[in-house]
CSV table of C-alpha atoms and ligand atoms in Angstrom, one decimal:
chain,number,residue,atom,x,y,z
A,1,MET,CA,79.8,79.3,88.3
A,2,THR,CA,77.1,82.1,89.3
A,3,GLU,CA,76.8,85.0,87.1
A,4,GLN,CA,78.0,88.1,88.6
A,5,SER,CA,75.3,90.6,87.8
A,6,LEU,CA,72.4,92.8,89.6
A,7,ARG,CA,69.1,92.2,87.7
A,8,ALA,CA,65.9,93.9,87.7
A,9,HIS,CA,63.4,91.4,85.9
A,10,SER,CA,60.1,92.9,84.1
A,11,ILE,CA,59.7,95.5,87.0
A,12,ILE,CA,56.3,97.2,87.0
A,13,VAL,CA,55.7,99.9,89.9
A,14,GLU,CA,52.5,102.1,90.5
A,15,PHE,CA,52.0,105.0,92.8
A,16,SER,CA,48.3,105.6,93.4
A,17,GLY,CA,47.6,104.8,89.9
A,18,LEU,CA,50.4,106.3,88.3
A,19,ARG,CA,52.5,103.6,86.3
A,20,ALA,CA,56.1,104.8,87.3
A,21,LEU,CA,57.7,101.9,85.8
A,22,ASP,CA,56.0,99.6,83.0
A,23,ASN,CA,57.7,96.4,82.4
A,24,VAL,CA,61.3,97.5,82.9
A,25,SER,CA,64.5,94.9,82.9
A,26,LEU,CA,68.0,96.3,83.7
A,27,HIS,CA,71.3,94.4,84.3
A,28,LEU,CA,74.6,95.6,85.7
A,29,ASN,CA,77.7,93.7,85.7
A,30,ARG,CA,80.6,93.9,88.1
A,31,GLY,CA,83.5,96.1,86.8
A,32,GLU,CA,81.1,98.2,84.5
A,33,ILE,CA,79.5,101.7,84.6
A,34,LEU,CA,76.0,101.8,83.4
A,35,GLY,CA,74.4,105.1,83.1
A,36,LEU,CA,70.8,105.4,83.6
A,37,ILE,CA,69.5,108.4,81.6
A,38,GLY,CA,66.0,109.9,80.9
A,39,PRO,CA,63.9,112.9,81.4
A,40,ASN,CA,62.7,114.5,84.8
A,41,GLY,CA,59.9,112.0,86.3
A,42,SER,CA,60.8,108.8,83.9
A,43,GLY,CA,61.5,106.5,86.6
A,44,LYS,CA,65.3,106.5,87.2
A,45,THR,CA,65.2,107.0,90.8
A,46,THR,CA,62.2,104.7,91.2
A,47,LEU,CA,64.3,102.2,89.3
A,48,ILE,CA,67.2,102.2,92.0
A,49,ASN,CA,64.5,102.2,94.8
A,50,VAL,CA,63.4,98.9,93.5
A,51,LEU,CA,67.0,97.5,93.3
A,52,THR,CA,67.6,98.3,97.0
A,53,GLY,CA,64.2,97.7,98.3
A,54,GLN,CA,63.0,101.0,99.2
A,55,VAL,CA,60.0,100.6,96.6
A,56,LYS,CA,58.2,97.3,96.0
A,57,PRO,CA,57.1,96.7,92.7
A,58,VAL,CA,53.7,95.4,91.7
A,59,SER,CA,55.2,92.7,89.8
A,60,GLY,CA,58.9,91.8,88.8
A,61,THR,CA,61.8,90.5,90.6
A,62,VAL,CA,65.2,91.6,91.5
A,63,THR,CA,68.3,89.1,91.5
A,64,CYS,CA,71.8,89.5,92.6
A,65,ASP,CA,74.5,87.2,91.5
A,66,GLY,CA,71.7,84.6,90.7
A,67,GLU,CA,70.0,84.9,94.4
A,68,ASP,CA,66.3,86.4,94.1
A,69,LEU,CA,66.3,89.2,96.8
A,70,SER,CA,62.7,90.5,96.1
A,71,ALA,CA,61.6,89.7,99.3
A,72,LEU,CA,64.4,91.1,101.3
A,73,LEU,CA,64.5,94.5,103.1
A,74,PRO,CA,66.8,97.2,102.1
A,75,ARG,CA,69.4,96.7,104.8
A,76,HIS,CA,69.5,92.8,103.9
A,77,ARG,CA,70.1,93.7,100.4
A,78,ALA,CA,73.0,96.2,101.6
A,79,LEU,CA,74.5,93.2,103.4
A,80,ARG,CA,74.6,91.4,100.1
A,81,GLY,CA,76.7,94.0,98.6
A,82,ILE,CA,74.2,96.4,97.3
A,83,MET,CA,74.9,100.1,98.3
A,84,ARG,CA,73.5,103.5,97.3
A,85,SER,CA,73.8,107.1,97.5
A,86,PHE,CA,70.5,109.5,97.5
A,87,GLN,CA,69.5,112.3,95.6
A,88,THR,CA,70.2,114.7,98.6
A,89,VAL,CA,72.8,113.9,101.0
A,90,ARG,CA,72.3,112.0,104.1
A,91,LEU,CA,75.5,112.0,106.5
A,92,PHE,CA,75.7,111.8,110.1
A,93,HIS,CA,76.4,115.7,110.7
A,94,ASN,CA,77.5,115.3,114.4
A,95,LEU,CA,80.2,112.6,113.6
A,96,THR,CA,83.4,113.5,111.8
A,97,VAL,CA,84.3,112.8,108.4
A,98,ARG,CA,86.2,109.7,109.4
A,99,GLU,CA,83.5,108.4,111.8
A,100,ASN,CA,80.9,108.6,109.2
A,101,ILE,CA,83.0,106.1,107.2
A,102,GLU,CA,84.3,104.0,110.1
A,103,VAL,CA,80.4,103.5,111.2
A,104,ALA,CA,79.7,102.0,107.8
A,105,ALA,CA,82.8,99.5,107.7
A,106,ILE,CA,81.9,98.4,111.3
A,107,ALA,CA,78.2,97.8,110.5
A,108,LYS,CA,79.7,95.5,107.7
A,109,GLY,CA,81.3,93.8,110.3
A,110,LEU,CA,84.7,95.1,110.6
A,111,SER,CA,86.4,95.4,114.0
A,112,ARG,CA,87.1,99.1,115.1
A,113,LYS,CA,90.8,98.7,113.9
A,114,GLN,CA,89.8,97.4,110.7
A,115,ALA,CA,87.3,99.9,110.1
A,116,GLY,CA,89.9,102.9,111.1
A,117,ARG,CA,92.1,101.4,108.4
A,118,ALA,CA,89.5,101.1,105.8
A,119,ALA,CA,88.4,104.5,106.4
A,120,ASP,CA,91.8,106.0,106.0
A,121,GLN,CA,92.2,104.2,102.9
A,122,LEU,CA,89.3,105.5,101.3
A,123,LEU,CA,89.8,109.1,102.8
A,124,GLU,CA,93.0,109.1,100.7
A,125,GLU,CA,91.6,107.8,97.9
A,126,PHE,CA,88.8,110.5,98.1
A,127,SER,CA,91.1,113.4,98.6
A,128,LEU,CA,89.8,113.8,102.1
A,129,PHE,CA,92.4,112.7,104.4
A,130,HIS,CA,93.4,116.1,105.5
A,131,GLN,CA,89.7,116.7,106.5
A,132,ARG,CA,89.3,113.3,108.5
A,133,PHE,CA,88.7,114.9,111.9
A,134,GLU,CA,86.2,117.7,110.7
A,135,LEU,CA,82.7,117.3,111.6
A,136,ALA,CA,80.5,116.3,108.5
A,137,SER,CA,78.5,119.6,109.0
A,138,ALA,CA,81.3,121.5,108.4
A,139,LEU,CA,81.9,120.4,104.8
A,140,ASN,CA,81.2,121.9,101.6
A,141,TYR,CA,78.6,120.4,99.4
A,142,GLY,CA,80.9,118.7,97.0
A,143,ASP,CA,82.9,117.1,99.9
A,144,GLU,CA,80.1,116.2,101.8
A,145,ARG,CA,78.9,114.1,98.5
A,146,ARG,CA,82.2,112.8,98.3
A,147,VAL,CA,82.0,111.5,101.8
A,148,GLU,CA,78.8,110.0,101.4
A,149,ILE,CA,80.2,107.9,98.3
A,150,ALA,CA,83.5,107.1,100.3
A,151,ARG,CA,81.0,105.8,103.2
A,152,ALA,CA,79.0,103.4,100.9
A,153,LEU,CA,82.3,101.8,99.7
A,154,ALA,CA,83.5,101.3,103.4
A,155,ALA,CA,80.9,98.3,103.3
A,156,SER,CA,82.9,97.0,100.4
A,157,PRO,CA,79.8,96.6,97.8
A,158,LYS,CA,79.6,94.7,94.8
A,159,TYR,CA,77.2,97.0,93.3
A,160,LEU,CA,77.1,101.0,93.9
A,161,LEU,CA,74.1,102.7,92.8
A,162,LEU,CA,74.5,106.6,92.4
A,163,ASP,CA,71.5,108.9,92.0
A,164,GLU,CA,72.5,112.3,90.7
A,165,PRO,CA,76.2,112.2,92.6
A,166,ALA,CA,77.3,115.2,90.9
A,167,ALA,CA,74.0,117.2,91.2
A,168,GLY,CA,75.1,120.7,92.8
A,169,MET,CA,78.7,120.2,92.5
A,170,ASN,CA,80.8,122.8,90.6
A,171,GLU,CA,83.0,121.8,87.6
A,172,GLU,CA,86.1,121.1,89.7
A,173,GLU,CA,84.4,119.0,92.2
A,174,SER,CA,82.5,117.0,89.5
A,175,SER,CA,85.5,116.2,87.5
A,176,MET,CA,87.3,114.9,90.7
A,177,LEU,CA,84.7,112.9,91.4
A,178,MET,CA,84.4,111.4,88.1
A,179,GLU,CA,88.2,110.8,88.0
A,180,ILE,CA,87.7,108.8,91.2
A,181,LEU,CA,84.4,107.0,89.9
A,182,ALA,CA,86.3,105.8,86.6
A,183,ARG,CA,88.9,104.0,88.6
A,184,LEU,CA,86.5,102.2,90.8
A,185,PRO,CA,85.0,99.2,88.7
A,186,GLN,CA,88.4,97.8,87.9
A,187,GLU,CA,90.1,98.5,91.3
A,188,ARG,CA,87.2,97.0,93.3
A,189,ASN,CA,85.6,94.5,90.8
A,190,LEU,CA,82.4,96.9,91.4
A,191,GLY,CA,79.5,97.5,89.2
A,192,ILE,CA,78.1,101.1,89.2
A,193,ILE,CA,74.9,102.7,88.1
A,194,ILE,CA,75.0,106.3,87.8
A,195,ILE,CA,72.1,108.4,87.1
A,196,ASP,CA,72.9,112.1,85.9
A,197,HIS,CA,71.4,114.7,83.9
A,198,ASP,CA,75.0,115.9,82.7
A,199,MET,CA,75.2,114.3,79.3
A,200,PRO,CA,78.7,114.8,78.4
A,201,LEU,CA,79.8,113.6,81.9
A,202,ILE,CA,77.7,110.5,81.5
A,203,MET,CA,79.2,109.8,78.1
A,204,ARG,CA,82.7,110.1,79.2
A,205,LEU,CA,82.2,107.9,82.1
A,206,CYS,CA,79.9,105.0,81.2
A,207,HIS,CA,80.5,101.8,79.5
A,208,ARG,CA,77.0,101.3,78.6
A,209,LEU,CA,73.9,103.5,78.7
A,210,GLN,CA,70.1,102.5,79.5
A,211,ALA,CA,67.5,105.3,78.6
A,212,ILE,CA,64.0,105.4,80.1
A,213,ALA,CA,61.2,107.5,79.5
A,214,GLN,CA,57.7,107.5,80.9
A,215,GLY,CA,58.6,104.4,82.8
A,216,LYS,CA,59.7,102.3,79.7
A,217,THR,CA,63.2,101.4,78.2
A,218,ILE,CA,63.6,103.2,75.2
A,219,GLY,CA,67.2,102.2,74.5
A,220,GLU,CA,70.4,100.3,75.7
A,221,GLY,CA,73.5,99.6,74.5
A,222,GLY,CA,76.7,101.3,73.9
A,223,VAL,CA,77.0,104.7,74.9
A,224,ASP,CA,77.6,105.7,71.1
A,225,GLU,CA,74.8,103.7,70.1
A,226,VAL,CA,72.4,105.0,72.6
A,227,ARG,CA,72.9,108.7,72.2
A,228,ARG,CA,72.2,108.5,68.6
A,229,LEU,CA,68.8,106.8,68.9
A,230,PRO,CA,66.1,109.1,67.7
A,231,ALA,CA,63.7,108.0,70.6
A,232,VAL,CA,66.3,109.2,73.1
A,233,ILE,CA,67.2,112.4,71.5
A,234,GLU,CA,63.3,113.1,71.2
A,235,ALA,CA,62.9,112.0,74.7
A,236,TYR,CA,65.3,114.6,75.9
A,237,LEU,CA,65.3,117.4,73.8
A,238,GLY,CA,61.7,117.2,72.2
A,239,ALA,CA,61.1,116.4,68.6
A,240,ASP,CA,62.8,119.5,67.4
A,241,ALA,CA,66.0,118.5,68.4
A,242,LEU,CA,66.1,115.6,65.8
A,243,GLU,CA,66.4,118.7,63.4
A,244,HIS,CA,69.5,120.0,65.0
A,245,ASP,CA,72.9,118.9,65.9
A,246,ALA,CA,72.3,118.9,69.7
A,247,ASP,CA,75.2,119.8,71.8
A,248,TYR,CA,75.1,116.6,73.7
A,249,MET,CA,75.8,114.6,70.8
A,250,LYS,CA,79.1,116.2,70.8
A,251,ALA,CA,80.6,114.8,74.0
A,252,THR,CA,83.2,112.3,73.6
A,253,PRO,CA,82.5,108.7,74.7
A,254,HIS,CA,84.2,106.7,77.0
A,255,ALA,CA,87.4,105.2,75.4
B,301,LIG,N1,56.8,108.1,96.6
B,301,LIG,C1,56.1,108.5,95.3
B,301,LIG,N2,55.0,108.7,95.4
B,301,LIG,C2,54.2,109.0,94.5
B,301,LIG,N3,54.8,109.2,93.1
B,301,LIG,C3,56.1,109.1,92.9
B,301,LIG,C4,56.8,108.6,94.2
B,301,LIG,N4,58.3,108.4,93.7
B,301,LIG,C5,58.1,108.6,92.4
B,301,LIG,N5,56.7,109.3,91.9
B,301,LIG,C6,56.5,109.4,90.6
B,301,LIG,O1,56.8,108.5,89.7
B,301,LIG,C7,57.4,109.1,88.6
B,301,LIG,C8,58.9,108.8,88.2
B,301,LIG,O2,59.6,109.2,89.3
B,301,LIG,P1,61.2,109.2,89.6
B,301,LIG,O3,61.7,109.9,91.0
B,301,LIG,O4,61.5,107.8,89.5
B,301,LIG,O5,61.8,109.9,88.4
B,301,LIG,P2,63.1,110.2,87.8
B,301,LIG,O6,63.6,109.6,86.6
B,301,LIG,O7,64.3,109.9,89.1
B,301,LIG,O8,63.2,111.9,87.7
B,301,LIG,P3,64.1,113.0,88.3
B,301,LIG,O9,65.0,113.2,86.9
B,301,LIG,O10,63.6,114.4,88.4
B,301,LIG,O11,64.9,112.6,89.5
B,301,LIG,C9,57.2,110.6,88.8
B,301,LIG,O12,56.0,110.9,88.0
B,301,LIG,C10,57.1,110.8,90.1
B,301,LIG,O13,56.3,111.9,90.2
B,302,LIG,MG1,65.5,110.9,90.2
């Protein structure tokens, strides 16, 4: 049996001399949520861009369920089941909420009718059904971000990569989103990577964490284990934080 995982192996990325990723490896299994954490500019988004093919590494490979994807364009990786959201929302604003989702299902090869059914199911799941005929441009920010994720799921991905999906949401919107995300891995046999700066949120949601700083992995493993690593605390909060009982250490990890 081929392994069911999305993997980055020894990735190096450079942007005009700046080494954004320095020999980083990552694996994501289906059915789990991996939190990718690290300070601003540490390389988190770049690593997602490497997995999806938006950024080409200087060296290193990306494999999906054992297949080498390194030479494939983003749209071909999407067809293999790797979907993402962006740090900023990118919906079709002149289409309705339902159409935004249908389009993704049709692109994946469903008929119009099947796409409509898949869209309605996702709209229910994401508490967006009552807004299905509204133009995407009329949505508030939190709803827009949920539509974006529902749209990514319409293509029935195996792996979903979420770059700060809760950024800019209020507390209610963000906890609604987290409730939905928490169910997805089991329901859809889906692997999720989530990047977020909200540590309590990350610790409740994730099964496993990988921490990066300055383009290098500084810790990986169980949530409880990684959050206690001195290198992680230091990277996040500065060396002084090691002396204090930092707030983010008090969050309750995933059961
Ligand atoms: N397209 C690009 N061209 C040049 N430099 C880039 C590019 N994309 C990222 N960088 C640089 O690479 C480094 C890593 O950036 P990246 O966006 O991956 O960080 P991040 O961990 O996602 O940060 P944040 O938490 O702020 O989103 C930064 O120094 C950034 O300025
Ligand atoms: Mg980023």
